[in-house]
C-alpha atoms as a printed R data frame, in Angstrom:
    type eleno elety resid chain resno       x       y       z
1   ATOM     1    CA   MET     A     1  11.925  14.785   5.536
2   ATOM     2    CA   TYR     A     2   9.011  16.822   6.857
3   ATOM     3    CA   PRO     A     3   6.828  14.804   9.263
4   ATOM     4    CA   GLU     A     4   4.719  17.894   9.953
5   ATOM     5    CA   LEU     A     5   3.521  20.153   7.148
6   ATOM     6    CA   PHE     A     6   2.306  22.880   9.465
7   ATOM     7    CA   SER     A     7   0.568  23.509  12.779
8   ATOM     8    CA   ILE     A     8  -2.416  25.672  13.590
9   ATOM     9    CA   PRO     A     9  -2.163  27.180  17.080
10  ATOM    10    CA   ALA     A    10  -5.114  27.126  19.433
11  ATOM    11    CA   PHE     A    11  -7.616  29.931  19.021
12  ATOM    12    CA   THR     A    12 -10.677  31.030  20.898
13  ATOM    13    CA   ILE     A    13 -14.157  31.736  19.585
14  ATOM    14    CA   GLY     A    14 -16.162  33.262  22.376
15  ATOM    15    CA   SER     A    15 -15.742  30.878  25.300
16  ATOM    16    CA   LEU     A    16 -14.729  27.954  23.080
17  ATOM    17    CA   THR     A    17 -11.036  27.092  22.591
18  ATOM    18    CA   ILE     A    18 -10.246  25.205  19.410
19  ATOM    19    CA   GLY     A    19  -6.955  23.496  18.593
20  ATOM    20    CA   PRO     A    20  -4.073  23.302  18.325
21  ATOM    21    CA   PHE     A    21  -4.004  21.206  15.154
22  ATOM    22    CA   THR     A    22  -1.042  19.568  13.440
23  ATOM    23    CA   ILE     A    23  -1.217  18.596   9.766
24  ATOM    24    CA   TYR     A    24   1.091  15.636   9.118
25  ATOM    25    CA   SER     A    25   2.784  15.040   5.766
26  ATOM    26    CA   TYR     A    26   2.022  11.333   5.838
27  ATOM    27    CA   GLY     A    27  -1.702  11.866   6.303
28  ATOM    28    CA   VAL     A    28  -1.912  14.359   3.447
29  ATOM    29    CA   LEU     A    29   0.054  12.152   1.045
30  ATOM    30    CA   LEU     A    30  -1.863   9.041   2.122
31  ATOM    31    CA   ALA     A    31  -5.143  10.800   1.372
32  ATOM    32    CA   ALA     A    32  -3.701  11.903  -1.985
33  ATOM    33    CA   SER     A    33  -2.689   8.312  -2.761
34  ATOM    34    CA   TYR     A    34  -6.223   7.017  -2.202
35  ATOM    35    CA   LEU     A    35  -7.792   9.832  -4.220
36  ATOM    36    CA   LEU     A    36  -5.373   9.364  -7.130
37  ATOM    37    CA   GLY     A    37  -5.879   5.611  -7.161
38  ATOM    38    CA   LEU     A    38  -9.655   5.977  -7.016
39  ATOM    39    CA   ARG     A    39  -9.613   8.622  -9.736
40  ATOM    40    CA   LEU     A    40  -7.685   6.325 -12.066
41  ATOM    41    CA   ALA     A    41 -10.015   3.419 -11.279
42  ATOM    42    CA   MET     A    42 -13.082   5.583 -12.025
43  ATOM    43    CA   TRP     A    43 -11.615   6.669 -15.362
44  ATOM    44    CA   ARG     A    44 -10.839   3.087 -16.307
45  ATOM    45    CA   ALA     A    45 -14.307   1.941 -15.199
46  ATOM    46    CA   ARG     A    46 -16.008   4.403 -17.552
47  ATOM    47    CA   LYS     A    47 -13.644   3.402 -20.345
48  ATOM    48    CA   TRP     A    48 -14.477  -0.271 -19.855
49  ATOM    49    CA   GLY     A    49 -18.227   0.296 -19.550
50  ATOM    50    CA   LEU     A    50 -18.652  -0.544 -15.866
51  ATOM    51    CA   ASP     A    51 -21.199   1.053 -13.529
52  ATOM    52    CA   ALA     A    52 -19.287   4.115 -12.274
53  ATOM    53    CA   ASN     A    53 -21.423   4.469  -9.132
54  ATOM    54    CA   ARG     A    54 -20.792   0.873  -8.125
55  ATOM    55    CA   VAL     A    55 -17.079   1.308  -8.781
56  ATOM    56    CA   LEU     A    56 -17.027   4.478  -6.655
57  ATOM    57    CA   ASP     A    57 -18.764   2.677  -3.772
58  ATOM    58    CA   LEU     A    58 -16.332  -0.209  -4.140
59  ATOM    59    CA   GLY     A    59 -13.411   2.226  -4.057
60  ATOM    60    CA   ILE     A    60 -14.632   3.686  -0.762
61  ATOM    61    CA   TYR     A    61 -14.942   0.197   0.732
62  ATOM    62    CA   ILE     A    62 -11.417  -0.574  -0.484
63  ATOM    63    CA   ILE     A    63 -10.001   2.601   1.087
64  ATOM    64    CA   ILE     A    64 -11.583   1.849   4.474
65  ATOM    65    CA   ALA     A    65 -10.446  -1.781   4.361
66  ATOM    66    CA   ALA     A    66  -6.918  -0.756   3.365
67  ATOM    67    CA   LEU     A    67  -6.630   1.650   6.297
68  ATOM    68    CA   VAL     A    68  -7.960  -0.899   8.796
69  ATOM    69    CA   GLY     A    69  -5.959  -3.811   7.389
70  ATOM    70    CA   ALA     A    70  -2.660  -1.912   7.388
71  ATOM    71    CA   LYS     A    71  -3.076  -0.974  11.055
72  ATOM    72    CA   LEU     A    72  -4.235  -4.454  12.070
73  ATOM    73    CA   LEU     A    73  -1.260  -6.227  10.533
74  ATOM    74    CA   LEU     A    74   1.100  -3.680  12.096
75  ATOM    75    CA   LEU     A    75  -0.543  -4.331  15.461
76  ATOM    76    CA   ILE     A    76  -0.122  -8.089  14.991
77  ATOM    77    CA   VAL     A    77   3.514  -8.081  13.892
78  ATOM    78    CA   GLU     A    78   4.532  -5.463  16.470
79  ATOM    79    CA   TYR     A    79   2.206  -6.556  19.276
80  ATOM    80    CA   ASP     A    80   4.852  -6.236  21.969
81  ATOM    81    CA   GLN     A    81   5.394  -2.593  21.082
82  ATOM    82    CA   PHE     A    82   1.708  -1.681  21.017
83  ATOM    83    CA   SER     A    83   0.506  -3.852  23.904
84  ATOM    84    CA   ASN     A    84   0.979  -0.820  26.128
85  ATOM    85    CA   PRO     A    85  -2.173   1.342  25.785
86  ATOM    86    CA   GLU     A    86   0.000   4.444  25.872
87  ATOM    87    CA   GLU     A    87   1.611   3.337  22.594
88  ATOM    88    CA   LEU     A    88  -1.704   3.102  20.708
89  ATOM    89    CA   LEU     A    89  -1.350   6.758  19.726
90  ATOM    90    CA   THR     A    90   1.914   5.808  18.029
91  ATOM    91    CA   LEU     A    91  -0.022   3.142  16.101
92  ATOM    92    CA   ALA     A    92  -2.364   5.856  14.826
93  ATOM    93    CA   ARG     A    93   0.606   7.899  13.594
94  ATOM    94    CA   SER     A    94   2.378   4.924  12.015
95  ATOM    95    CA   GLY     A    95   1.819   4.071   8.392
96  ATOM    96    CA   GLY     A    96   0.839   0.439   8.890
97  ATOM    97    CA   VAL     A    97   1.842  -2.590   6.830
98  ATOM    98    CA   PHE     A    98   0.890  -2.264   3.161
99  ATOM    99    CA   TYR     A    99   0.261  -5.989   2.771
100 ATOM   100    CA   GLY     A   100  -2.286  -5.875   5.585
101 ATOM   101    CA   GLY     A   101  -4.180  -3.154   3.771
102 ATOM   102    CA   LEU     A   102  -3.816  -4.863   0.402
103 ATOM   103    CA   LEU     A   103  -5.023  -8.280   1.562
104 ATOM   104    CA   LEU     A   104  -8.022  -6.980   3.525
105 ATOM   105    CA   ALA     A   105  -8.929  -4.619   0.682
106 ATOM   106    CA   VAL     A   106  -8.779  -7.499  -1.815
107 ATOM   107    CA   GLY     A   107 -10.989  -9.616   0.431
108 ATOM   108    CA   VAL     A   108 -13.557  -6.843   0.833
109 ATOM   109    CA   ALA     A   109 -13.434  -6.119  -2.903
110 ATOM   110    CA   PHE     A   110 -14.062  -9.777  -3.758
111 ATOM   111    CA   TRP     A   111 -17.081  -9.773  -1.428
112 ATOM   112    CA   TYR     A   112 -18.495  -6.542  -2.857
113 ATOM   113    CA   ILE     A   113 -17.975  -7.566  -6.486
114 ATOM   114    CA   ALA     A   114 -19.675 -10.927  -5.943
115 ATOM   115    CA   ARG     A   115 -22.543  -9.380  -3.976
116 ATOM   116    CA   HIS     A   116 -23.337  -6.785  -6.639
117 ATOM   117    CA   ARG     A   117 -22.632  -9.135  -9.542
118 ATOM   118    CA   LEU     A   118 -20.048  -6.963 -11.207
119 ATOM   119    CA   PRO     A   119 -17.859  -8.646 -13.840
120 ATOM   120    CA   PHE     A   120 -15.460 -10.153 -11.343
121 ATOM   121    CA   TRP     A   121 -11.982 -10.192 -12.842
122 ATOM   122    CA   THR     A   122 -12.625  -7.222 -15.121
123 ATOM   123    CA   THR     A   123 -13.418  -5.108 -12.049
124 ATOM   124    CA   CYS     A   124 -10.228  -6.328 -10.377
125 ATOM   125    CA   ASP     A   125  -8.287  -5.354 -13.495
126 ATOM   126    CA   VAL     A   126  -9.812  -1.873 -13.394
127 ATOM   127    CA   PHE     A   127  -8.473  -1.283  -9.890
128 ATOM   128    CA   ALA     A   128  -5.000  -2.840 -10.163
129 ATOM   129    CA   PRO     A   129  -3.198   0.134 -11.789
130 ATOM   130    CA   GLY     A   130  -4.917   2.471  -9.314
131 ATOM   131    CA   ILE     A   131  -3.421   0.494  -6.446
132 ATOM   132    CA   ALA     A   132   0.029   0.855  -7.985
133 ATOM   133    CA   LEU     A   133  -0.448   4.602  -8.536
134 ATOM   134    CA   GLY     A   134  -1.643   5.136  -4.982
135 ATOM   135    CA   HIS     A   135   1.317   3.175  -3.687
136 ATOM   136    CA   VAL     A   136   3.733   5.593  -5.362
137 ATOM   137    CA   THR     A   137   2.306   8.573  -3.470
138 ATOM   138    CA   GLY     A   138   1.847   6.604  -0.272
139 ATOM   139    CA   ARG     A   139   5.524   5.657  -0.109
140 ATOM   140    CA   LEU     A   140   6.473   9.299  -0.621
141 ATOM   141    CA   GLY     A   141   4.397   9.911   2.491
142 ATOM   142    CA   CYS     A   142   6.496   7.302   4.289
143 ATOM   143    CA   LEU     A   143   9.616   9.160   3.165
144 ATOM   144    CA   ALA     A   144   8.267  12.432   4.543
145 ATOM   145    CA   ALA     A   145   7.321  10.803   7.851
146 ATOM   146    CA   GLY     A   146  10.538   8.774   8.187
147 ATOM   147    CA   CYS     A   147   8.792   5.411   8.545
148 ATOM   148    CA   CYS     A   148   9.644   2.224   6.608
149 ATOM   149    CA   TYR     A   149  13.286   3.296   6.641
150 ATOM   150    CA   GLY     A   150  16.210   1.285   5.318
151 ATOM   151    CA   ARG     A   151  19.343  -0.289   6.709
152 ATOM   152    CA   GLN     A   152  22.502   1.686   7.359
153 ATOM   153    CA   THR     A   153  24.603   1.927   4.215
154 ATOM   154    CA   ASP     A   154  27.422   3.793   2.527
155 ATOM   155    CA   VAL     A   155  25.928   3.881  -0.994
156 ATOM   156    CA   PRO     A   156  26.171   7.321  -2.659
157 ATOM   157    CA   TRP     A   157  22.377   7.722  -2.774
158 ATOM   158    CA   ALA     A   158  21.871   7.088   0.948
159 ATOM   159    CA   ILE     A   159  19.607   9.494   2.821
160 ATOM   160    CA   ILE     A   160  20.014  10.899   6.326
161 ATOM   161    CA   PHE     A   161  17.030  11.747   8.501
162 ATOM   162    CA   THR     A   162  17.405  14.618  10.952
163 ATOM   163    CA   ASP     A   163  13.965  15.542  12.278
164 ATOM   164    CA   PRO     A   164  13.462  14.587  15.958
165 ATOM   165    CA   GLN     A   165   9.720  14.190  15.326
166 ATOM   166    CA   ALA     A   166  10.394  11.191  13.108
167 ATOM   167    CA   ALA     A   167  12.495   9.555  15.794
168 ATOM   168    CA   ALA     A   168   9.817  10.230  18.395
169 ATOM   169    CA   ASN     A   169   6.916   9.018  16.236
170 ATOM   170    CA   VAL     A   170   8.304   5.937  14.486
171 ATOM   171    CA   GLY     A   171  11.844   5.450  15.813
172 ATOM   172    CA   THR     A   172  13.654   6.682  12.709
173 ATOM   173    CA   PRO     A   173  17.460   6.654  13.222
174 ATOM   174    CA   LEU     A   174  18.825  10.181  12.922
175 ATOM   175    CA   GLY     A   175  22.151  11.272  11.486
176 ATOM   176    CA   ILE     A   176  22.864   7.875   9.911
177 ATOM   177    CA   PRO     A   177  23.002   7.192   6.134
178 ATOM   178    CA   LEU     A   178  20.235   4.732   5.262
179 ATOM   179    CA   HIS     A   179  18.963   2.969   2.157
180 ATOM   180    CA   PRO     A   180  16.063   5.085   0.786
181 ATOM   181    CA   THR     A   181  13.726   2.106   0.763
182 ATOM   182    CA   GLN     A   182  10.698   4.378   0.507
183 ATOM   183    CA   ILE     A   183  12.031   5.681  -2.813
184 ATOM   184    CA   TYR     A   184  12.918   2.152  -3.921
185 ATOM   185    CA   GLU     A   185   9.329   1.055  -3.409
186 ATOM   186    CA   ALA     A   186   7.785   4.188  -4.927
187 ATOM   187    CA   GLY     A   187   9.990   3.675  -7.985
188 ATOM   188    CA   ALA     A   188   9.088  -0.009  -8.192
189 ATOM   189    CA   ALA     A   189   5.368   0.809  -7.962
190 ATOM   190    CA   LEU     A   190   5.729   3.424 -10.713
191 ATOM   191    CA   LEU     A   191   7.521   0.900 -12.920
192 ATOM   192    CA   ILE     A   192   4.817  -1.705 -12.241
193 ATOM   193    CA   LEU     A   193   2.149   0.850 -13.140
194 ATOM   194    CA   GLY     A   194   3.875   1.490 -16.459
195 ATOM   195    CA   VAL     A   195   4.207  -2.218 -17.202
196 ATOM   196    CA   LEU     A   196   0.538  -2.896 -16.432
197 ATOM   197    CA   LEU     A   197  -0.748  -0.082 -18.621
198 ATOM   198    CA   ALA     A   198   1.659  -0.857 -21.471
199 ATOM   199    CA   THR     A   199   0.969  -4.591 -21.640
200 ATOM   200    CA   GLU     A   200  -2.677  -5.137 -20.704
201 ATOM   201    CA   ARG     A   201  -3.877  -4.795 -24.316
202 ATOM   202    CA   ARG     A   202  -1.003  -6.746 -25.822
203 ATOM   203    CA   GLY     A   203  -0.910 -10.447 -26.501
204 ATOM   204    CA   ARG     A   204  -3.937 -12.555 -25.640
205 ATOM   205    CA   ALA     A   205  -5.674 -10.480 -23.011
206 ATOM   206    CA   PHE     A   206  -8.127 -12.089 -20.599
207 ATOM   207    CA   PRO     A   207  -9.990 -10.857 -17.502
208 ATOM   208    CA   GLY     A   208  -7.840 -11.086 -14.400
209 ATOM   209    CA   ARG     A   209  -4.507 -10.769 -16.195
210 ATOM   210    CA   THR     A   210  -3.788  -7.197 -15.080
211 ATOM   211    CA   PHE     A   211  -4.750  -7.858 -11.460
212 ATOM   212    CA   TRP     A   212  -2.698 -11.015 -11.032
213 ATOM   213    CA   SER     A   213   0.204  -9.492 -12.962
214 ATOM   214    CA   TYR     A   214   0.191  -6.686 -10.417
215 ATOM   215    CA   MET     A   215   0.186  -9.139  -7.524
216 ATOM   216    CA   PHE     A   216   3.078 -11.072  -9.058
217 ATOM   217    CA   LEU     A   217   5.221  -8.027  -9.853
218 ATOM   218    CA   TYR     A   218   4.587  -6.349  -6.530
219 ATOM   219    CA   ALA     A   219   5.452  -9.471  -4.545
220 ATOM   220    CA   ILE     A   220   8.779  -9.849  -6.369
221 ATOM   221    CA   SER     A   221   9.714  -6.193  -5.888
222 ATOM   222    CA   ARG     A   222   8.639  -6.186  -2.247
223 ATOM   223    CA   TYR     A   223  10.700  -9.275  -1.426
224 ATOM   224    CA   ILE     A   224  13.822  -7.623  -2.821
225 ATOM   225    CA   ILE     A   225  13.201  -4.271  -1.130
226 ATOM   226    CA   GLU     A   226  12.616  -5.974   2.224
227 ATOM   227    CA   ILE     A   227  16.281  -7.044   2.156
228 ATOM   228    CA   TYR     A   228  17.250  -3.395   2.530
229 ATOM   229    CA   ARG     A   229  14.670  -2.431   5.167
230 ATOM   230    CA   GLY     A   230  15.936  -1.582   8.619
231 ATOM   231    CA   ASP     A   231  12.780  -0.923  10.642
232 ATOM   232    CA   PRO     A   232  11.306  -3.536  13.024
233 ATOM   233    CA   ARG     A   233   8.329  -5.250  11.325
234 ATOM   234    CA   GLY     A   234   8.032  -8.764  12.729
235 ATOM   235    CA   THR     A   235   9.506 -12.045  11.505
236 ATOM   236    CA   VAL     A   236   8.260 -15.455  10.365
237 ATOM   237    CA   PHE     A   237  10.351 -18.485  11.365
238 ATOM   238    CA   ASP     A   238  12.986 -15.952  12.546
239 ATOM   239    CA   ILE     A   239  14.135 -15.789   8.904
240 ATOM   240    CA   PHE     A   240  11.744 -13.696   6.862
241 ATOM   241    CA   SER     A   241  10.040 -10.422   7.615
242 ATOM   242    CA   THR     A   242   6.253 -10.690   7.568
243 ATOM   243    CA   SER     A   243   6.061  -8.953   4.176
244 ATOM   244    CA   GLN     A   244   8.832 -11.145   2.756
245 ATOM   245    CA   PHE     A   245   6.972 -14.275   3.801
246 ATOM   246    CA   ILE     A   246   3.778 -13.050   2.103
247 ATOM   247    CA   SER     A   247   5.877 -12.145  -0.939
248 ATOM   248    CA   ILE     A   248   7.080 -15.753  -1.164
249 ATOM   249    CA   LEU     A   249   3.497 -17.044  -1.236
250 ATOM   250    CA   LEU     A   250   2.041 -14.629  -3.766
251 ATOM   251    CA   PRO     A   251   4.116 -15.315  -6.936
252 ATOM   252    CA   PRO     A   252   3.211 -19.020  -7.263
253 ATOM   253    CA   LEU     A   253  -0.424 -18.187  -6.482
254 ATOM   254    CA   SER     A   254  -0.372 -15.407  -9.082
255 ATOM   255    CA   LEU     A   255   1.172 -17.641 -11.748
256 ATOM   256    CA   ALA     A   256  -1.344 -20.396 -11.012
257 ATOM   257    CA   MET     A   257  -4.233 -17.940 -11.309
258 ATOM   258    CA   LEU     A   258  -2.856 -16.471 -14.538
259 ATOM   259    CA   PHE     A   259  -2.540 -19.977 -16.011
260 ATOM   260    CA   TRP     A   260  -6.030 -21.006 -14.869
261 ATOM   261    CA   LEU     A   261  -7.732 -17.822 -16.093
262 ATOM   262    CA   SER     A   262  -5.981 -17.982 -19.463
263 ATOM   263    CA   ARG     A   263  -6.990 -21.623 -19.923
264 ATOM   264    CA   SER     A   264 -10.593 -21.082 -18.787
265 ATOM   265    CA   ARG     A   265 -11.038 -18.457 -21.510
266 ATOM   266    CA   ALA     A   266  -9.066 -20.244 -24.213
């Protein structure tokens, strides 16, 4: 676990003092996740004959929406923690809630696609594997930062965090064996990516199948992984975590959309 990659001490140019600067692992890996996801989406767009410039613009909108949505949902589910203005800096350093970023990004993408009259579900299909790829790298950023940590456990593959910066930034328990939930989710996202790419041309393909397959598979994996999470992230009905509750809603919606889209193009 390396919350900080490196620091640049303050230096002076003439009468101007610049710095110090700290480069955080999470920020670097998060940026890498967006760039990788966008790169894959651009490659797929060219392959499928879509307007690459429109897809690039859409990708930028998606990235901005994902960043804002992740922070907003974190602020909502952990309002008591961040209601103190002094804690807002902690919000900036925290990773956010992936579902918040995903849902706002999907909403913005739907608006952009409809506005510019792109082939709706085909464009969604182009981006779905990119989301999964970006999620792999993003969760490795969570591992480096110590956020989204798991419950205490005695399984042989447990991990132990030791860096005081992680405890100070996101409350990571130190010196305690925990489920490596960040690795669980990165592995699940990588598996989903493989499934999407391996199956999208098999069987009776139809626009929207890859996107809604991603939503279905991710929701199932996220619900299971949430069982092993140990970080505070809000509850619904005092039973489910916020992400678990969303994960319950998405599979039936995904199956309904897959059925409807397959029938409408029969």
